[in-house]
Amino acid sequence: MRAAAPSSRSGGATRPSPAAPTDVVADLQDARPRPSTPGAAPDPNPWRGLFYEHLRDEGLPAVIMDGVVTPAGSLWTGARRWTESFRGASLRKGDRLVVALPPSTAFVQVLVAALWEGLTIALASPDENIEQLCSALDARAAVAPSSGASRWTADPYAGPASTPDALRPTKTSPTPDVRILVRTSGTTQMARWIALSDRNVLSVLASHLPHLTLRRARVLSVLPWTHAFGLVLDLLPALLAGAEMIRDPDGGRDPASLTALGEAWSATHLSAVPLTIQRLLETERGPALLRRLHGGIVGGAPVAGPLADRLAETRLRAGYGQTEAAPGITLGPPGQWAAHYLGRPLGCEATVADDGELLFEGPNACIGTWRRHEGLNRQDPTRTVPTGDLVRRDGDGLFFEGRKDTAFKLSNGRLVRAGAWEGRLKSQFPSLHDALLFTPAGDGISVALCIDPCGAKGPSERAIREVLGSLAERLVDCVRVAPENWVQRAKGTVDRAEMTRRLRASEAAD
């Protein structure tokens, strides 16, 4: 059931029409578990009906990797082999299984089987220490690229390649109400495992899928499927809507190769972090590819003014959410962009606190976190969740203005909320790619501005002082940094620690 060359939309074999998105959404709304009540019978597994209805069509190509097309029927067959193997090893609902595979057909098959069986799936990178992960999560087993104790390995297309001799003994109870454990460093730089339930994931799918225009789509996939953004808003919507998924083996790191892949397969959708979009815009054919796309989400980091101007020429949408929100909080209309625009609240209630912090509550709020040696720390599903992000509301839209946890104190005891000041600068001067406030020696502050050296001149020091108000008396320097020298993390946010180190070293040398 695999072919080795792309087919054309205008010729070749006729594909069966995939289920209409409205049908998928209706199924998702029916499948969403409601909050459990004491004494109530457990909800049946909602994934079984969804996958049986939307993955069993033999004629629908679902995953395309390295020029090889794996139809949904082959995904279904491989997933059934994984299901049989999990049952043969006596894995039970709520048993924790580490899945450490690269994005691949095998990954999709394992994911479908694990969801079908109601396992708790901990998603990890294939190059991590599997034994340490299993110990930290008290997992029964793992699916990994290499064999080892309590591990399965995967055939690329046809189910397990090897099976474990025995499962790991565990000290903590199974977690049947946790479907996904996904790790996040967040913007606090503290890695945590976020526990997502069926209700969390399915509520975001139900709220977002109607807006993603995935009928007869070809999704160019670059996001990591082990992260909430890539899993919940890229992979699962494509599978359930019957879209073809073209996986970039480089994960978007080579923009020229990504452009060629999108052109070869006539991609219609792409979801990515801003850094990937910026790299595409810097290639010869990347801008034309982005303009041809029918849809997709740009999220994971705020979008600066210059990039927002370019995105306004496309049908891509702003999206925002945290792993704790599974990860859907806002979504923007196609082609509506402005500097640091996050979109409109969707599928949950979002409020702005008096200090500007964004709060949300709804069915997307994670059910807890996993801590080593402690197990699952459950949280009230009806709680209001603080995001740590500072925003402003303009009409029905939200705009990012910084982080609460970027504050530092000067030697005189004054607290400088760097994230809020940076947000004001970027809001006042849309030509900025980014801004960073730091203290060189504890007495004063410096401002670093990321701006094109050949583009707009950027704000003057006098204009910056006007924005800083009373804090301007502590301003000792204003530095302009070209985008190529601005150190960013993988998703496009500034690497504060490294940029601060470099700027301090530069100032000391001067």
XYZ file of C-alpha atoms in Angstrom:
510
model
C 0.000 0.000 0.000
C 2.955 2.380 -0.494
C 3.941 4.396 -3.510
C 7.253 6.124 -4.193
C 6.274 9.276 -6.067
C 3.882 12.149 -5.526
C 0.540 12.112 -7.242
C -1.029 15.206 -8.743
C -4.216 16.866 -7.641
C -5.132 17.351 -11.293
C -4.314 13.862 -12.544
C -3.583 10.277 -11.593
C -5.685 8.096 -9.373
C -8.792 9.606 -7.829
C -8.733 9.852 -4.068
C -11.846 9.095 -2.067
C -13.298 12.227 -0.527
C -12.248 12.501 3.106
C -14.790 13.066 5.794
C -16.005 16.641 5.869
C -14.499 18.678 8.721
C -18.000 19.282 10.067
C -18.436 15.503 10.430
C -15.131 15.260 12.300
C -16.055 18.144 14.589
C -19.417 16.556 15.381
C -17.602 13.321 16.252
C -15.126 15.233 18.419
C -17.882 17.046 20.268
C -19.644 13.749 20.936
C -16.371 12.127 22.031
C -15.269 14.775 24.538
C -15.378 13.312 28.044
C -17.073 15.448 30.665
C -15.515 16.069 34.081
C -15.959 12.936 36.136
C -18.047 12.948 39.296
C -17.624 10.737 42.353
C -19.312 7.400 41.839
C -19.858 7.933 38.112
C -18.928 5.208 35.654
C -15.686 5.921 33.762
C -16.070 7.357 30.292
C -15.488 4.903 27.424
C -12.362 5.422 25.362
C -13.305 8.237 22.934
C -10.387 7.607 20.555
C -11.638 4.239 19.340
C -14.673 5.604 17.567
C -12.730 8.535 16.139
C -9.937 6.420 14.706
C -12.208 3.664 13.451
C -14.312 6.207 11.611
C -11.498 8.352 10.201
C -8.448 6.098 9.687
C -9.708 2.860 8.187
C -10.120 4.054 4.553
C -7.587 2.045 2.498
C -7.477 4.579 -0.325
C -6.544 7.711 1.599
C -2.816 8.584 1.661
C -2.158 9.855 5.168
C 1.593 10.159 5.766
C 4.274 10.970 3.191
C 7.898 10.656 4.271
C 10.981 10.575 2.035
C 8.737 10.187 -1.007
C 6.963 7.142 0.429
C 3.173 7.324 0.794
C 1.596 5.328 3.611
C -2.208 5.222 3.184
C -4.455 5.392 6.190
C -5.297 1.726 5.682
C -1.639 0.822 6.174
C -1.479 3.053 9.234
C -4.517 1.215 10.529
C -2.983 -2.214 9.874
C 0.300 -1.291 11.573
C -1.542 0.217 14.528
C -3.519 -3.003 14.970
C -0.248 -4.956 15.155
C 0.971 -2.604 17.850
C -2.315 -3.020 19.703
C -1.966 -6.808 19.619
C 1.609 -6.561 20.873
C 0.679 -4.229 23.733
C -2.068 -6.623 24.787
C 0.254 -9.603 24.490
C 2.677 -7.897 26.880
C -0.191 -7.215 29.340
C -0.061 -3.446 29.124
C -3.215 -2.071 30.713
C -5.158 1.181 30.575
C -3.247 3.906 32.395
C 0.116 2.150 32.178
C 2.776 4.691 31.255
C 4.591 4.093 27.966
C 7.531 6.228 26.838
C 7.390 6.800 23.077
C 10.798 8.029 21.869
C 10.567 7.751 18.089
C 11.348 10.334 15.409
C 8.422 11.689 13.368
C 7.574 8.726 11.141
C 4.903 6.313 10.037
C 5.893 4.116 12.983
C 5.341 7.028 15.384
C 1.799 7.506 14.078
C 1.035 3.786 14.335
C 2.307 3.594 17.916
C 0.384 6.737 18.862
C -2.876 5.414 17.416
C -2.442 2.043 19.148
C -1.551 3.596 22.502
C -4.547 5.939 22.351
C -6.769 3.017 21.345
C -5.601 1.070 24.405
C -5.970 4.005 26.792
C -2.294 4.019 27.748
C -0.587 7.065 29.257
C 1.809 8.167 26.524
C 4.976 10.027 27.515
C 6.471 11.673 24.426
C 10.234 12.082 24.235
C 13.064 12.657 21.784
C 14.706 9.478 20.390
C 18.191 10.607 21.445
C 17.339 10.843 25.152
C 18.398 8.404 27.853
C 15.500 5.956 27.760
C 16.296 4.246 31.045
C 16.387 7.559 32.894
C 13.080 8.598 31.335
C 11.400 5.329 32.300
C 12.685 5.732 35.838
C 11.598 9.382 36.125
C 8.099 8.570 34.835
C 7.841 5.161 36.495
C 6.894 3.798 33.068
C 6.126 0.155 32.329
C 7.984 0.181 29.003
C 9.218 2.262 26.071
C 9.168 2.279 22.295
C 12.604 3.442 21.173
C 14.959 3.308 18.173
C 17.300 0.802 19.820
C 16.544 -2.349 21.778
C 16.949 -2.614 25.523
C 15.263 -3.751 28.702
C 11.471 -3.291 28.645
C 11.537 -1.810 25.135
C 9.846 -2.289 21.828
C 11.560 -1.300 18.597
C 9.590 -0.382 15.494
C 9.492 -1.577 11.921
C 9.280 1.563 9.738
C 5.820 0.621 8.438
C 4.570 -2.711 9.773
C 4.334 -2.719 13.548
C 6.849 -3.904 16.154
C 10.291 -5.090 15.065
C 11.113 -6.495 18.512
C 9.255 -6.880 21.790
C 10.389 -6.630 25.439
C 11.103 -9.718 27.471
C 9.334 -8.163 30.450
C 7.770 -4.906 31.568
C 9.248 -2.690 34.269
C 7.793 -3.022 37.756
C 6.296 0.264 38.930
C 5.934 1.918 42.305
C 3.138 4.344 41.469
C -0.373 3.518 40.355
C -1.505 3.602 36.703
C -2.861 6.947 35.498
C -5.887 6.052 33.330
C -7.177 9.631 33.210
C -3.871 10.921 31.819
C -3.557 10.405 28.114
C -0.451 12.412 27.229
C 2.591 13.349 29.280
C 4.526 16.005 27.409
C 7.549 17.838 28.680
C 7.868 21.581 28.521
C 10.569 23.978 29.567
C 8.036 26.731 29.003
C 9.291 30.247 29.315
C 10.350 29.629 32.898
C 13.198 27.392 31.695
C 12.185 24.703 34.196
C 11.408 21.395 32.531
C 8.160 19.815 33.683
C 5.923 17.014 32.527
C 2.423 18.272 31.814
C -0.426 15.765 32.152
C -3.132 16.106 29.502
C -6.397 14.197 29.592
C -8.669 13.075 26.756
C -10.917 16.001 27.620
C -8.046 18.471 27.345
C -6.890 17.297 23.926
C -10.299 16.646 22.390
C -11.687 20.008 23.510
C -8.893 21.839 21.669
C -9.374 19.683 18.586
C -13.107 20.394 18.638
C -12.647 24.162 19.002
C -9.802 24.601 16.508
C -10.467 22.065 13.751
C -13.430 23.980 12.208
C -11.077 26.910 11.531
C -8.172 24.996 9.983
C -9.686 24.389 6.476
C -8.192 20.895 6.242
C -10.639 19.327 3.789
C -8.572 17.744 0.968
C -5.477 19.422 2.411
C -1.812 18.564 2.073
C -0.102 19.527 5.303
C 3.621 20.263 5.209
C 4.681 19.162 8.702
C 7.788 20.536 10.426
C 6.775 20.798 14.089
C 8.012 18.179 16.585
C 5.231 15.673 17.234
C 6.575 15.222 20.767
C 5.500 18.797 21.606
C 1.904 19.812 22.258
C 1.787 22.284 19.337
C 2.934 19.693 16.821
C 0.846 16.864 18.246
C -2.489 18.547 18.962
C -2.597 21.268 16.304
C -0.620 19.645 13.471
C -0.612 15.827 13.494
C -3.964 14.913 15.070
C -6.093 17.423 13.089
C -4.567 16.211 9.819
C -5.214 12.574 10.667
C -8.793 13.114 11.776
C -9.665 15.425 8.866
C -8.248 13.004 6.302
C -5.489 15.355 5.161
C -2.283 14.135 3.584
C 0.693 14.857 5.816
C 4.041 15.521 4.133
C 6.747 15.279 6.759
C 9.931 17.298 6.345
C 12.791 15.048 7.554
C 14.797 18.145 8.602
C 11.980 19.610 10.693
C 12.115 22.925 8.837
C 15.789 23.601 9.562
C 16.727 23.740 5.852
C 14.411 26.361 4.292
C 15.486 25.661 0.698
C 14.784 21.949 1.105
C 11.483 22.702 2.841
C 10.420 24.960 -0.026
C 11.285 22.302 -2.584
C 9.324 19.694 -0.621
C 6.287 21.947 -0.400
C 6.422 22.658 -4.123
C 6.898 19.001 -5.105
C 3.832 17.891 -3.175
C 1.687 21.010 -3.726
C 1.404 21.643 0.016
C -1.655 23.610 1.110
C -0.980 24.051 4.847
C 2.000 24.706 7.098
C 2.119 25.325 10.844
C 5.408 26.515 12.289
C 7.203 28.732 14.769
C 8.092 32.271 13.617
C 11.765 31.382 13.107
C 10.877 28.798 10.434
C 8.676 31.329 8.638
C 11.431 33.955 8.761
C 13.909 31.513 7.241
C 11.496 30.690 4.426
C 11.016 34.376 3.666
C 14.777 34.758 3.283
C 14.935 32.197 0.445
C 14.237 32.881 -3.201
C 11.081 30.777 -3.532
C 9.933 30.651 0.092
C 7.705 33.784 -0.046
C 5.764 32.410 -3.027
C 5.221 29.107 -1.191
C 3.836 30.912 1.857
C 1.484 32.992 -0.289
C 0.116 29.847 -1.988
C -0.770 28.139 1.280
C -4.445 27.853 2.187
C -3.862 27.854 5.923
C -1.753 27.044 8.945
C -0.847 28.379 12.392
C 2.210 30.418 13.363
C 2.778 30.107 17.090
C 5.191 29.185 19.844
C 6.619 32.702 20.071
C 5.335 36.245 19.491
C 5.687 37.644 15.972
C 7.585 40.904 15.578
C 6.334 43.802 13.469
C 8.462 43.224 10.331
C 7.502 39.550 10.171
C 3.845 40.378 10.873
C 3.834 42.679 7.844
C 4.995 39.820 5.639
C 2.538 37.346 7.146
C -0.322 39.720 6.313
C 0.305 38.720 2.674
C -0.586 35.086 3.509
C -3.555 33.110 4.835
C -1.649 31.899 7.883
C -3.123 32.494 11.334
C -1.704 33.662 14.634
C -2.050 31.042 17.344
C -1.179 31.032 21.015
C -1.314 28.489 23.775
C 0.804 26.821 26.403
C 1.405 23.132 26.930
C -0.726 23.506 30.057
C -3.592 24.505 27.723
C -3.182 21.524 25.412
C -2.062 24.045 23.797
C -5.027 26.081 22.554
C -5.945 29.464 24.015
C -6.254 31.842 21.050
C -6.443 31.753 17.264
C -6.470 34.603 14.775
C -8.318 34.968 11.461
C -6.362 34.077 8.306
C -4.046 36.870 7.198
C -4.823 39.133 10.163
C -1.502 40.204 11.614
C 0.031 42.967 13.678
C 3.107 43.109 15.862
C 2.806 40.566 18.708
C -0.785 39.663 17.849
C -1.910 36.420 19.539
C -5.425 36.045 18.133
C -8.805 35.747 19.836
C -9.698 33.421 22.739
C -11.079 30.147 21.406
C -12.516 27.169 23.279
C -11.831 28.663 26.710
C -12.327 31.824 28.731
C -9.388 34.239 28.782
C -9.162 37.252 31.082
C -6.501 39.869 31.734
C -5.611 40.467 35.390
C -5.024 43.933 36.823
C -1.256 43.522 36.391
C -1.679 42.487 32.738
C -1.197 38.737 33.207
C -3.266 36.497 30.948
C -5.449 33.967 32.788
C -7.493 31.185 31.240
C -9.960 28.524 32.327
C -11.836 25.814 30.490
C -11.696 22.185 29.367
C -8.208 22.740 27.923
C -6.645 23.283 31.371
C -4.287 20.369 32.075
C -5.219 17.978 34.842
C -1.835 18.174 36.547
C 1.911 17.730 36.381
C 4.170 14.735 36.882
C 7.053 15.020 39.299
C 9.828 12.513 39.757
C 9.503 10.537 42.990
C 6.099 12.145 43.608
C 3.961 10.984 40.722
C 0.960 12.879 39.435
C 0.171 16.179 41.120
C -3.509 16.623 40.257
C -5.111 20.030 39.902
C -8.686 21.254 39.880
C -9.918 21.098 36.257
C -12.188 24.105 36.862
C -9.375 26.335 38.147
C -8.219 29.616 36.651
C -4.701 29.134 35.250
C -2.141 31.968 35.295
C 0.014 31.883 32.162
C 2.846 34.156 33.305
C 2.427 36.101 30.047
C 1.630 39.804 30.044
C -0.858 40.873 27.389
C -3.073 43.759 26.382
C -6.536 43.437 24.961
C -7.509 45.415 21.882
C -11.108 44.770 20.903
C -11.530 40.980 20.845
C -7.823 40.353 20.199
C -4.874 39.849 22.544
C -1.331 41.173 22.091
C 1.789 39.840 23.820
C 3.668 42.294 26.034
C 6.264 40.185 27.831
C 6.764 37.727 30.651
C 6.236 38.277 34.369
C 9.260 36.142 35.262
C 11.827 38.317 33.435
C 12.017 40.825 36.290
C 15.289 41.761 37.994
C 16.287 44.115 40.783
C 18.765 46.985 40.672
C 21.215 47.640 43.482
C 18.895 50.292 44.943
C 16.151 47.666 45.271
C 14.045 48.843 42.350
C 12.259 45.997 40.604
C 12.462 46.185 36.811
C 9.789 44.152 35.036
C 11.858 43.683 31.905
C 9.227 41.766 29.953
C 6.618 44.484 30.384
C 9.048 47.250 29.336
C 10.181 45.217 26.327
C 6.559 44.749 25.343
C 5.964 48.502 25.497
C 8.999 49.193 23.327
C 7.957 46.640 20.722
C 4.404 47.933 20.738
C 5.546 51.545 20.361
C 8.116 50.765 17.639
C 6.742 48.037 15.298
C 9.938 48.042 13.191
C 11.759 46.250 16.024
C 12.297 42.529 15.650
C 12.863 42.245 19.407
C 14.086 44.105 22.484
C 15.953 43.111 25.629
C 16.407 44.953 28.927
C 19.246 43.883 31.198
C 21.503 45.302 33.849
C 25.236 45.419 33.011
C 26.451 45.786 36.599
C 23.395 46.058 38.827
C 23.240 49.866 38.996
C 21.636 50.803 35.681
C 19.891 49.256 32.707
C 20.850 48.754 29.085
C 18.465 48.267 26.196
C 19.358 46.034 23.250
C 17.289 46.470 20.097
C 17.137 43.868 17.343
C 16.664 45.799 14.107
C 17.607 45.468 10.445
C 20.759 47.502 9.831
C 19.637 48.354 6.277
C 15.965 48.828 7.066
C 14.213 51.342 9.242
C 16.551 53.379 11.446
C 14.699 52.390 14.553
C 13.890 54.561 17.551
C 16.269 57.179 18.842
C 17.602 57.054 22.378
C 15.411 60.040 23.178
C 12.310 58.150 21.974
C 13.305 55.141 24.069
C 13.718 57.329 27.140
C 10.223 58.726 26.617
C 8.772 55.204 26.632
C 10.776 54.238 29.748
C 9.478 57.212 31.710
C 10.980 57.369 35.209
C 13.100 54.290 34.480
C 14.978 56.343 31.856
C 17.155 57.886 34.587
C 18.707 54.437 34.996
C 19.420 53.956 31.258
C 23.176 53.724 30.688
C 23.338 52.351 27.142
C 21.282 51.554 24.065
C 22.674 48.894 21.718
C 21.509 47.984 18.222
C 21.948 44.350 17.189
C 21.431 42.913 13.700
C 18.970 39.979 13.465
C 21.749 37.548 12.486
C 23.529 38.311 15.775
C 20.402 38.053 17.918
C 20.579 34.728 19.744
C 17.278 32.855 19.676
C 15.933 29.594 20.977
C 14.514 27.012 18.571
C 11.014 28.460 18.570
C 12.208 32.031 17.953
C 12.228 33.608 21.428
C 15.341 35.432 22.567
C 17.883 33.436 24.546
C 17.985 35.923 27.406
C 20.873 34.370 29.298
C 23.180 34.092 26.288
C 22.290 37.512 24.858
C 22.815 39.140 28.258
C 26.189 37.396 28.636
C 27.353 38.570 25.211
C 26.151 42.138 25.713
C 27.791 42.396 29.124
C 31.040 41.047 27.697
C 30.869 43.530 24.834
C 30.263 46.461 27.178
C 33.119 45.336 29.450
C 35.461 45.148 26.456
C 34.542 48.681 25.414
